[in-house]
């Protein structure tokens, strides 16, 4: 707890992280193309130029060929239909039957070439488990496994998380909500995201996310200023202490891999992809 408190003690400055969600070829121009995905990339690149984040993390879908979300892995299923699946924890969920997308080492799984990536960026993979989908950059859909995202944020001393990318009504939304549930100050930057389905009424969107601890903002509002007082510092320190216990109890072998690697590691994957 003392170590955690030291991280947050005055002068208190919350570190910022930008989570760029799934700006991969298949979501921008490929099998699961999201309308105006290229505009989301342009706006995201502009945001990075306008404000220097302490940490930038890219999530990517990194699916095995037999992933449960692919419609053609289910006999008789129709694309975009809803199918009941039993998750590893025994619960039953409605799973969208998506087109095959972001298969490991495929062209579609590569980040879009127009996306700015720097050497200091990290890459967090999700959706590696065959039997469960993973919309969030933090957990799979039944929270049975966790990516390295929370550990990376914790070890970097991040307090504010800004989430952008594709798609707002799935992976961006789930990632921003999980960021809030993990205790981060979570902001969804709406003009740097696009939705699979027609975007809902903005007021309703703001209200729905606010109910889950996420603030919807425009890129012009970044960074959001927060006044940290002693009470806030103590709460954050306690949360960090709790995370530390949880994370130390979870071995790295239980986390999904490959993830948490630098952008250079991603470039190696790109070279592999290009040769496939």
mmCIF file of C-alpha atoms in Angstrom:
data_model
loop_
_atom_site.group_PDB
_atom_site.id
_atom_site.type_symbol
_atom_site.label_atom_id
_atom_site.label_comp_id
_atom_site.label_asym_id
_atom_site.label_seq_id
_atom_site.Cartn_x
_atom_site.Cartn_y
_atom_site.Cartn_z
ATOM 1 C CA UNK A 1 0.000 0.000 0.000
ATOM 2 C CA UNK A 2 2.832 2.401 0.821
ATOM 3 C CA UNK A 3 4.399 1.710 -2.582
ATOM 4 C CA UNK A 4 1.078 2.442 -4.231
ATOM 5 C CA UNK A 5 0.616 5.629 -2.238
ATOM 6 C CA UNK A 6 4.065 6.812 -3.270
ATOM 7 C CA UNK A 7 3.046 6.499 -6.925
ATOM 8 C CA UNK A 8 0.091 8.804 -6.347
ATOM 9 C CA UNK A 9 1.363 11.210 -3.703
ATOM 10 C CA UNK A 10 1.642 14.960 -4.542
ATOM 11 C CA UNK A 11 2.623 16.428 -6.820
ATOM 12 C CA UNK A 12 -0.109 14.177 -8.201
ATOM 13 C CA UNK A 13 -0.297 13.888 -11.958
ATOM 14 C CA UNK A 14 -2.341 11.141 -13.457
ATOM 15 C CA UNK A 15 -0.584 9.546 -16.416
ATOM 16 C CA UNK A 16 -2.554 9.236 -19.636
ATOM 17 C CA UNK A 17 -3.001 6.259 -21.926
ATOM 18 C CA UNK A 18 -4.510 6.061 -25.394
ATOM 19 C CA UNK A 19 -6.006 2.677 -26.244
ATOM 20 C CA UNK A 20 -6.412 2.318 -30.010
ATOM 21 C CA UNK A 21 -8.856 -0.509 -30.603
ATOM 22 C CA UNK A 22 -8.610 -2.892 -33.557
ATOM 23 C CA UNK A 23 -7.618 -0.549 -36.401
ATOM 24 C CA UNK A 24 -6.835 -3.595 -38.519
ATOM 25 C CA UNK A 25 -7.284 -4.196 -42.238
ATOM 26 C CA UNK A 26 -10.333 -6.427 -41.907
ATOM 27 C CA UNK A 27 -12.226 -3.778 -39.928
ATOM 28 C CA UNK A 28 -11.231 -0.891 -42.199
ATOM 29 C CA UNK A 29 -11.306 -2.316 -45.731
ATOM 30 C CA UNK A 30 -11.766 -6.065 -45.337
ATOM 31 C CA UNK A 31 -14.287 -8.745 -44.444
ATOM 32 C CA UNK A 32 -15.833 -6.855 -41.534
ATOM 33 C CA UNK A 33 -15.496 -3.310 -42.863
ATOM 34 C CA UNK A 34 -16.872 -0.562 -40.612
ATOM 35 C CA UNK A 35 -18.194 2.512 -42.412
ATOM 36 C CA UNK A 36 -15.834 5.492 -42.199
ATOM 37 C CA UNK A 37 -13.130 3.399 -40.581
ATOM 38 C CA UNK A 38 -10.454 5.312 -42.465
ATOM 39 C CA UNK A 39 -11.787 8.560 -41.009
ATOM 40 C CA UNK A 40 -11.402 7.062 -37.539
ATOM 41 C CA UNK A 41 -7.743 6.418 -38.394
ATOM 42 C CA UNK A 42 -7.214 9.978 -39.623
ATOM 43 C CA UNK A 43 -8.800 11.416 -36.497
ATOM 44 C CA UNK A 44 -6.777 9.101 -34.261
ATOM 45 C CA UNK A 45 -3.520 10.084 -35.956
ATOM 46 C CA UNK A 46 -4.442 13.753 -35.544
ATOM 47 C CA UNK A 47 -5.204 13.208 -31.856
ATOM 48 C CA UNK A 48 -1.761 11.690 -31.302
ATOM 49 C CA UNK A 49 -0.141 14.689 -32.960
ATOM 50 C CA UNK A 50 -2.203 17.137 -30.901
ATOM 51 C CA UNK A 51 -1.479 15.540 -27.508
ATOM 52 C CA UNK A 52 1.377 13.366 -26.298
ATOM 53 C CA UNK A 53 0.070 10.445 -24.263
ATOM 54 C CA UNK A 54 2.276 8.795 -21.657
ATOM 55 C CA UNK A 55 1.365 5.382 -23.064
ATOM 56 C CA UNK A 56 -0.208 4.219 -26.314
ATOM 57 C CA UNK A 57 -1.560 0.671 -26.577
ATOM 58 C CA UNK A 58 -3.052 -0.969 -29.657
ATOM 59 C CA UNK A 59 -5.477 -3.857 -29.309
ATOM 60 C CA UNK A 60 -5.898 -6.341 -32.097
ATOM 61 C CA UNK A 61 -8.198 -9.263 -32.734
ATOM 62 C CA UNK A 62 -5.882 -12.258 -33.105
ATOM 63 C CA UNK A 63 -8.194 -15.168 -33.781
ATOM 64 C CA UNK A 64 -7.405 -18.837 -34.424
ATOM 65 C CA UNK A 65 -8.984 -20.282 -37.569
ATOM 66 C CA UNK A 66 -11.530 -22.261 -35.545
ATOM 67 C CA UNK A 67 -12.750 -19.280 -33.503
ATOM 68 C CA UNK A 68 -16.304 -19.546 -32.170
ATOM 69 C CA UNK A 69 -17.394 -16.191 -33.599
ATOM 70 C CA UNK A 70 -16.910 -17.209 -37.254
ATOM 71 C CA UNK A 71 -20.202 -18.108 -38.872
ATOM 72 C CA UNK A 72 -18.607 -20.698 -41.160
ATOM 73 C CA UNK A 73 -17.405 -22.682 -38.147
ATOM 74 C CA UNK A 74 -21.057 -23.464 -37.257
ATOM 75 C CA UNK A 75 -22.971 -25.752 -39.571
ATOM 76 C CA UNK A 76 -26.221 -24.152 -40.723
ATOM 77 C CA UNK A 77 -25.462 -20.737 -39.228
ATOM 78 C CA UNK A 78 -26.092 -17.578 -41.223
ATOM 79 C CA UNK A 79 -23.736 -14.617 -41.287
ATOM 80 C CA UNK A 80 -24.673 -11.923 -38.725
ATOM 81 C CA UNK A 81 -27.260 -14.175 -37.105
ATOM 82 C CA UNK A 82 -27.309 -14.723 -33.344
ATOM 83 C CA UNK A 83 -26.425 -18.155 -32.001
ATOM 84 C CA UNK A 84 -26.539 -19.354 -28.408
ATOM 85 C CA UNK A 85 -23.153 -20.589 -27.247
ATOM 86 C CA UNK A 86 -22.110 -22.106 -23.940
ATOM 87 C CA UNK A 87 -19.102 -20.255 -22.540
ATOM 88 C CA UNK A 88 -16.228 -21.922 -20.678
ATOM 89 C CA UNK A 89 -17.769 -20.870 -17.343
ATOM 90 C CA UNK A 90 -20.991 -22.722 -18.204
ATOM 91 C CA UNK A 91 -23.102 -19.653 -18.903
ATOM 92 C CA UNK A 92 -25.009 -19.317 -22.158
ATOM 93 C CA UNK A 93 -24.557 -16.212 -24.284
ATOM 94 C CA UNK A 94 -25.840 -14.825 -27.554
ATOM 95 C CA UNK A 95 -22.934 -14.771 -30.004
ATOM 96 C CA UNK A 96 -22.998 -12.797 -33.241
ATOM 97 C CA UNK A 97 -21.963 -14.957 -36.179
ATOM 98 C CA UNK A 98 -19.323 -12.693 -37.710
ATOM 99 C CA UNK A 99 -17.601 -13.066 -41.061
ATOM 100 C CA UNK A 100 -14.174 -14.665 -40.760
ATOM 101 C CA UNK A 101 -11.828 -11.854 -39.735
ATOM 102 C CA UNK A 102 -8.414 -11.079 -38.224
ATOM 103 C CA UNK A 103 -7.130 -14.649 -38.398
ATOM 104 C CA UNK A 104 -3.645 -14.822 -36.903
ATOM 105 C CA UNK A 105 -0.882 -13.838 -39.373
ATOM 106 C CA UNK A 106 -3.367 -13.044 -42.153
ATOM 107 C CA UNK A 107 -3.372 -9.792 -44.117
ATOM 108 C CA UNK A 108 -6.662 -8.855 -42.453
ATOM 109 C CA UNK A 109 -5.123 -9.107 -38.994
ATOM 110 C CA UNK A 110 -2.424 -6.531 -39.757
ATOM 111 C CA UNK A 111 -2.854 -2.958 -38.602
ATOM 112 C CA UNK A 112 -4.006 -0.650 -41.375
ATOM 113 C CA UNK A 113 -0.996 0.907 -43.153
ATOM 114 C CA UNK A 114 -2.294 4.460 -42.617
ATOM 115 C CA UNK A 115 -2.291 4.041 -38.838
ATOM 116 C CA UNK A 116 0.594 5.824 -37.125
ATOM 117 C CA UNK A 117 2.544 3.413 -34.903
ATOM 118 C CA UNK A 118 5.605 4.394 -32.892
ATOM 119 C CA UNK A 119 8.342 2.209 -31.434
ATOM 120 C CA UNK A 120 7.214 2.992 -27.892
ATOM 121 C CA UNK A 121 3.669 1.711 -28.544
ATOM 122 C CA UNK A 122 2.564 -1.622 -27.121
ATOM 123 C CA UNK A 123 0.352 -4.232 -28.767
ATOM 124 C CA UNK A 124 -2.207 -6.258 -26.815
ATOM 125 C CA UNK A 125 -3.815 -9.239 -28.550
ATOM 126 C CA UNK A 126 -7.291 -10.525 -27.767
ATOM 127 C CA UNK A 127 -9.617 -13.221 -29.004
ATOM 128 C CA UNK A 128 -6.988 -15.962 -28.865
ATOM 129 C CA UNK A 129 -9.252 -18.522 -27.191
ATOM 130 C CA UNK A 130 -11.274 -20.627 -29.619
ATOM 131 C CA UNK A 131 -14.274 -21.055 -27.349
ATOM 132 C CA UNK A 132 -15.028 -17.441 -26.323
ATOM 133 C CA UNK A 133 -15.078 -14.069 -28.049
ATOM 134 C CA UNK A 134 -13.189 -11.072 -26.693
ATOM 135 C CA UNK A 135 -14.556 -7.624 -27.469
ATOM 136 C CA UNK A 136 -12.693 -5.881 -24.649
ATOM 137 C CA UNK A 137 -8.983 -5.158 -24.614
ATOM 138 C CA UNK A 138 -8.942 -6.163 -20.935
ATOM 139 C CA UNK A 139 -10.935 -9.420 -20.608
ATOM 140 C CA UNK A 140 -12.682 -12.028 -22.707
ATOM 141 C CA UNK A 141 -16.468 -11.853 -22.884
ATOM 142 C CA UNK A 142 -17.015 -14.075 -19.844
ATOM 143 C CA UNK A 143 -14.042 -12.605 -17.951
ATOM 144 C CA UNK A 144 -12.509 -16.055 -17.780
ATOM 145 C CA UNK A 145 -9.135 -14.783 -18.942
ATOM 146 C CA UNK A 146 -7.379 -11.439 -18.883
ATOM 147 C CA UNK A 147 -5.018 -9.817 -21.378
ATOM 148 C CA UNK A 148 -1.918 -7.938 -20.265
ATOM 149 C CA UNK A 149 -3.682 -4.563 -20.592
ATOM 150 C CA UNK A 150 -4.446 -3.939 -16.931
ATOM 151 C CA UNK A 151 -0.943 -4.989 -15.875
ATOM 152 C CA UNK A 152 0.606 -2.647 -18.461
ATOM 153 C CA UNK A 153 -1.538 0.260 -17.272
ATOM 154 C CA UNK A 154 -0.780 -0.537 -13.633
ATOM 155 C CA UNK A 155 2.963 -0.795 -14.145
ATOM 156 C CA UNK A 156 2.964 2.479 -16.124
ATOM 157 C CA UNK A 157 1.110 4.415 -13.411
ATOM 158 C CA UNK A 158 -1.806 5.281 -15.722
ATOM 159 C CA UNK A 159 -4.909 6.947 -14.267
ATOM 160 C CA UNK A 160 -6.670 8.314 -17.363
ATOM 161 C CA UNK A 161 -7.580 6.095 -20.319
ATOM 162 C CA UNK A 162 -8.809 7.430 -23.660
ATOM 163 C CA UNK A 163 -10.337 4.837 -25.996
ATOM 164 C CA UNK A 164 -10.672 5.162 -29.794
ATOM 165 C CA UNK A 165 -11.003 2.866 -32.807
ATOM 166 C CA UNK A 166 -13.412 0.253 -34.145
ATOM 167 C CA UNK A 167 -16.102 -0.430 -33.442
ATOM 168 C CA UNK A 168 -17.804 1.947 -31.039
ATOM 169 C CA UNK A 169 -20.769 -0.341 -30.354
ATOM 170 C CA UNK A 170 -18.608 -3.414 -29.715
ATOM 171 C CA UNK A 171 -14.885 -3.494 -28.945
ATOM 172 C CA UNK A 172 -14.397 0.230 -28.262
ATOM 173 C CA UNK A 173 -17.408 0.339 -25.968
ATOM 174 C CA UNK A 174 -16.496 -2.842 -24.091
ATOM 175 C CA UNK A 175 -12.887 -1.704 -23.662
ATOM 176 C CA UNK A 176 -13.889 1.693 -22.293
ATOM 177 C CA UNK A 177 -16.357 0.111 -19.865
ATOM 178 C CA UNK A 178 -13.813 -2.397 -18.604
ATOM 179 C CA UNK A 179 -11.286 0.416 -18.176
ATOM 180 C CA UNK A 180 -13.805 2.136 -15.916
ATOM 181 C CA UNK A 181 -14.591 -1.064 -14.011
ATOM 182 C CA UNK A 182 -10.861 -1.532 -13.394
ATOM 183 C CA UNK A 183 -10.792 1.876 -11.722
ATOM 184 C CA UNK A 184 -9.342 4.037 -14.478
ATOM 185 C CA UNK A 185 -10.800 7.399 -15.428
ATOM 186 C CA UNK A 186 -12.259 6.232 -18.745
ATOM 187 C CA UNK A 187 -13.058 8.442 -21.744
ATOM 188 C CA UNK A 188 -14.473 7.318 -25.087
ATOM 189 C CA UNK A 189 -13.347 9.746 -27.801
ATOM 190 C CA UNK A 190 -16.360 9.544 -30.108
ATOM 191 C CA UNK A 191 -14.997 11.343 -33.188
ATOM 192 C CA UNK A 192 -12.070 8.897 -33.279
ATOM 193 C CA UNK A 193 -14.412 5.875 -33.338
ATOM 194 C CA UNK A 194 -17.040 4.493 -35.675
ATOM 195 C CA UNK A 195 -19.867 1.998 -35.124
ATOM 196 C CA UNK A 196 -20.861 -1.218 -36.899
ATOM 197 C CA UNK A 197 -24.520 -0.248 -36.653
ATOM 198 C CA UNK A 198 -25.842 3.248 -37.303
ATOM 199 C CA UNK A 199 -24.784 5.368 -34.367
ATOM 200 C CA UNK A 200 -27.546 5.907 -31.790
ATOM 201 C CA UNK A 201 -28.815 9.230 -30.537
ATOM 202 C CA UNK A 202 -25.818 11.050 -29.052
ATOM 203 C CA UNK A 203 -27.600 12.018 -25.824
ATOM 204 C CA UNK A 204 -28.624 8.401 -25.242
ATOM 205 C CA UNK A 205 -25.095 7.244 -26.080
ATOM 206 C CA UNK A 206 -23.625 9.619 -23.509
ATOM 207 C CA UNK A 207 -26.163 8.567 -20.871
ATOM 208 C CA UNK A 208 -25.666 4.830 -21.489
ATOM 209 C CA UNK A 209 -21.893 5.060 -21.156
ATOM 210 C CA UNK A 210 -22.096 7.430 -18.184
ATOM 211 C CA UNK A 211 -24.159 4.807 -16.352
ATOM 212 C CA UNK A 212 -21.190 2.452 -16.753
ATOM 213 C CA UNK A 213 -18.592 4.983 -15.639
ATOM 214 C CA UNK A 214 -17.428 6.137 -19.081
ATOM 215 C CA UNK A 215 -17.373 9.771 -20.208
ATOM 216 C CA UNK A 216 -18.006 10.349 -23.915
ATOM 217 C CA UNK A 217 -15.978 13.262 -25.255
ATOM 218 C CA UNK A 218 -14.671 14.817 -28.466
ATOM 219 C CA UNK A 219 -10.976 14.847 -29.345
ATOM 220 C CA UNK A 220 -10.925 18.614 -28.853
ATOM 221 C CA UNK A 221 -11.529 17.968 -25.138
ATOM 222 C CA UNK A 222 -8.351 15.896 -24.685
ATOM 223 C CA UNK A 223 -6.792 15.999 -22.147
ATOM 224 C CA UNK A 224 -9.573 16.220 -19.582
ATOM 225 C CA UNK A 225 -8.351 18.082 -16.529
ATOM 226 C CA UNK A 226 -8.941 16.450 -13.166
ATOM 227 C CA UNK A 227 -8.310 18.022 -9.781
ATOM 228 C CA UNK A 228 -6.844 15.383 -7.483
ATOM 229 C CA UNK A 229 -7.200 15.966 -3.759
ATOM 230 C CA UNK A 230 -5.907 13.951 -0.833
ATOM 231 C CA UNK A 231 -9.029 11.801 -0.640
ATOM 232 C CA UNK A 232 -8.768 10.929 -4.340
ATOM 233 C CA UNK A 233 -5.116 10.045 -3.921
ATOM 234 C CA UNK A 234 -5.938 7.675 -1.068
ATOM 235 C CA UNK A 235 -8.678 5.974 -3.090
ATOM 236 C CA UNK A 236 -6.350 5.514 -6.045
ATOM 237 C CA UNK A 237 -3.599 4.175 -3.798
ATOM 238 C CA UNK A 238 -5.983 1.622 -2.277
ATOM 239 C CA UNK A 239 -7.117 0.586 -5.745
ATOM 240 C CA UNK A 240 -3.522 0.174 -6.870
ATOM 241 C CA UNK A 241 -2.749 -1.878 -3.810
ATOM 242 C CA UNK A 242 -5.730 -4.126 -4.579
ATOM 243 C CA UNK A 243 -4.618 -4.507 -8.206
ATOM 244 C CA UNK A 244 -1.105 -5.382 -7.115
ATOM 245 C CA UNK A 245 -2.383 -8.239 -4.966
ATOM 246 C CA UNK A 246 -4.642 -9.497 -7.777
ATOM 247 C CA UNK A 247 -1.975 -9.268 -10.451
ATOM 248 C CA UNK A 248 0.713 -10.926 -8.361
ATOM 249 C CA UNK A 249 -1.726 -13.762 -7.716
ATOM 250 C CA UNK A 250 -2.187 -14.262 -11.456
ATOM 251 C CA UNK A 251 0.791 -15.838 -13.156
ATOM 252 C CA UNK A 252 1.853 -14.586 -16.555
ATOM 253 C CA UNK A 253 1.304 -18.082 -17.904
ATOM 254 C CA UNK A 254 -2.443 -17.578 -17.392
ATOM 255 C CA UNK A 255 -2.477 -14.403 -19.477
ATOM 256 C CA UNK A 256 -3.117 -14.417 -23.187
ATOM 257 C CA UNK A 257 -0.082 -14.251 -25.440
ATOM 258 C CA UNK A 258 1.386 -12.837 -27.584
ATOM 259 C CA UNK A 259 0.593 -9.404 -26.189
ATOM 260 C CA UNK A 260 2.116 -6.480 -24.374
ATOM 261 C CA UNK A 261 4.910 -6.357 -26.941
ATOM 262 C CA UNK A 262 6.420 -3.182 -28.379
ATOM 263 C CA UNK A 263 5.548 -1.914 -31.843
ATOM 264 C CA UNK A 264 8.747 -3.543 -33.103
ATOM 265 C CA UNK A 265 7.250 -6.931 -32.262
ATOM 266 C CA UNK A 266 4.204 -5.990 -34.305
ATOM 267 C CA UNK A 267 6.440 -5.217 -37.276
ATOM 268 C CA UNK A 268 7.815 -8.752 -36.992
ATOM 269 C CA UNK A 269 4.259 -10.063 -37.224
ATOM 270 C CA UNK A 270 3.711 -7.895 -40.280
ATOM 271 C CA UNK A 271 6.716 -9.482 -41.955
ATOM 272 C CA UNK A 272 5.358 -12.924 -41.138
ATOM 273 C CA UNK A 273 1.947 -11.912 -42.466
ATOM 274 C CA UNK A 274 3.437 -10.617 -45.697
ATOM 275 C CA UNK A 275 5.106 -13.947 -46.343
ATOM 276 C CA UNK A 276 1.944 -15.988 -45.765
#
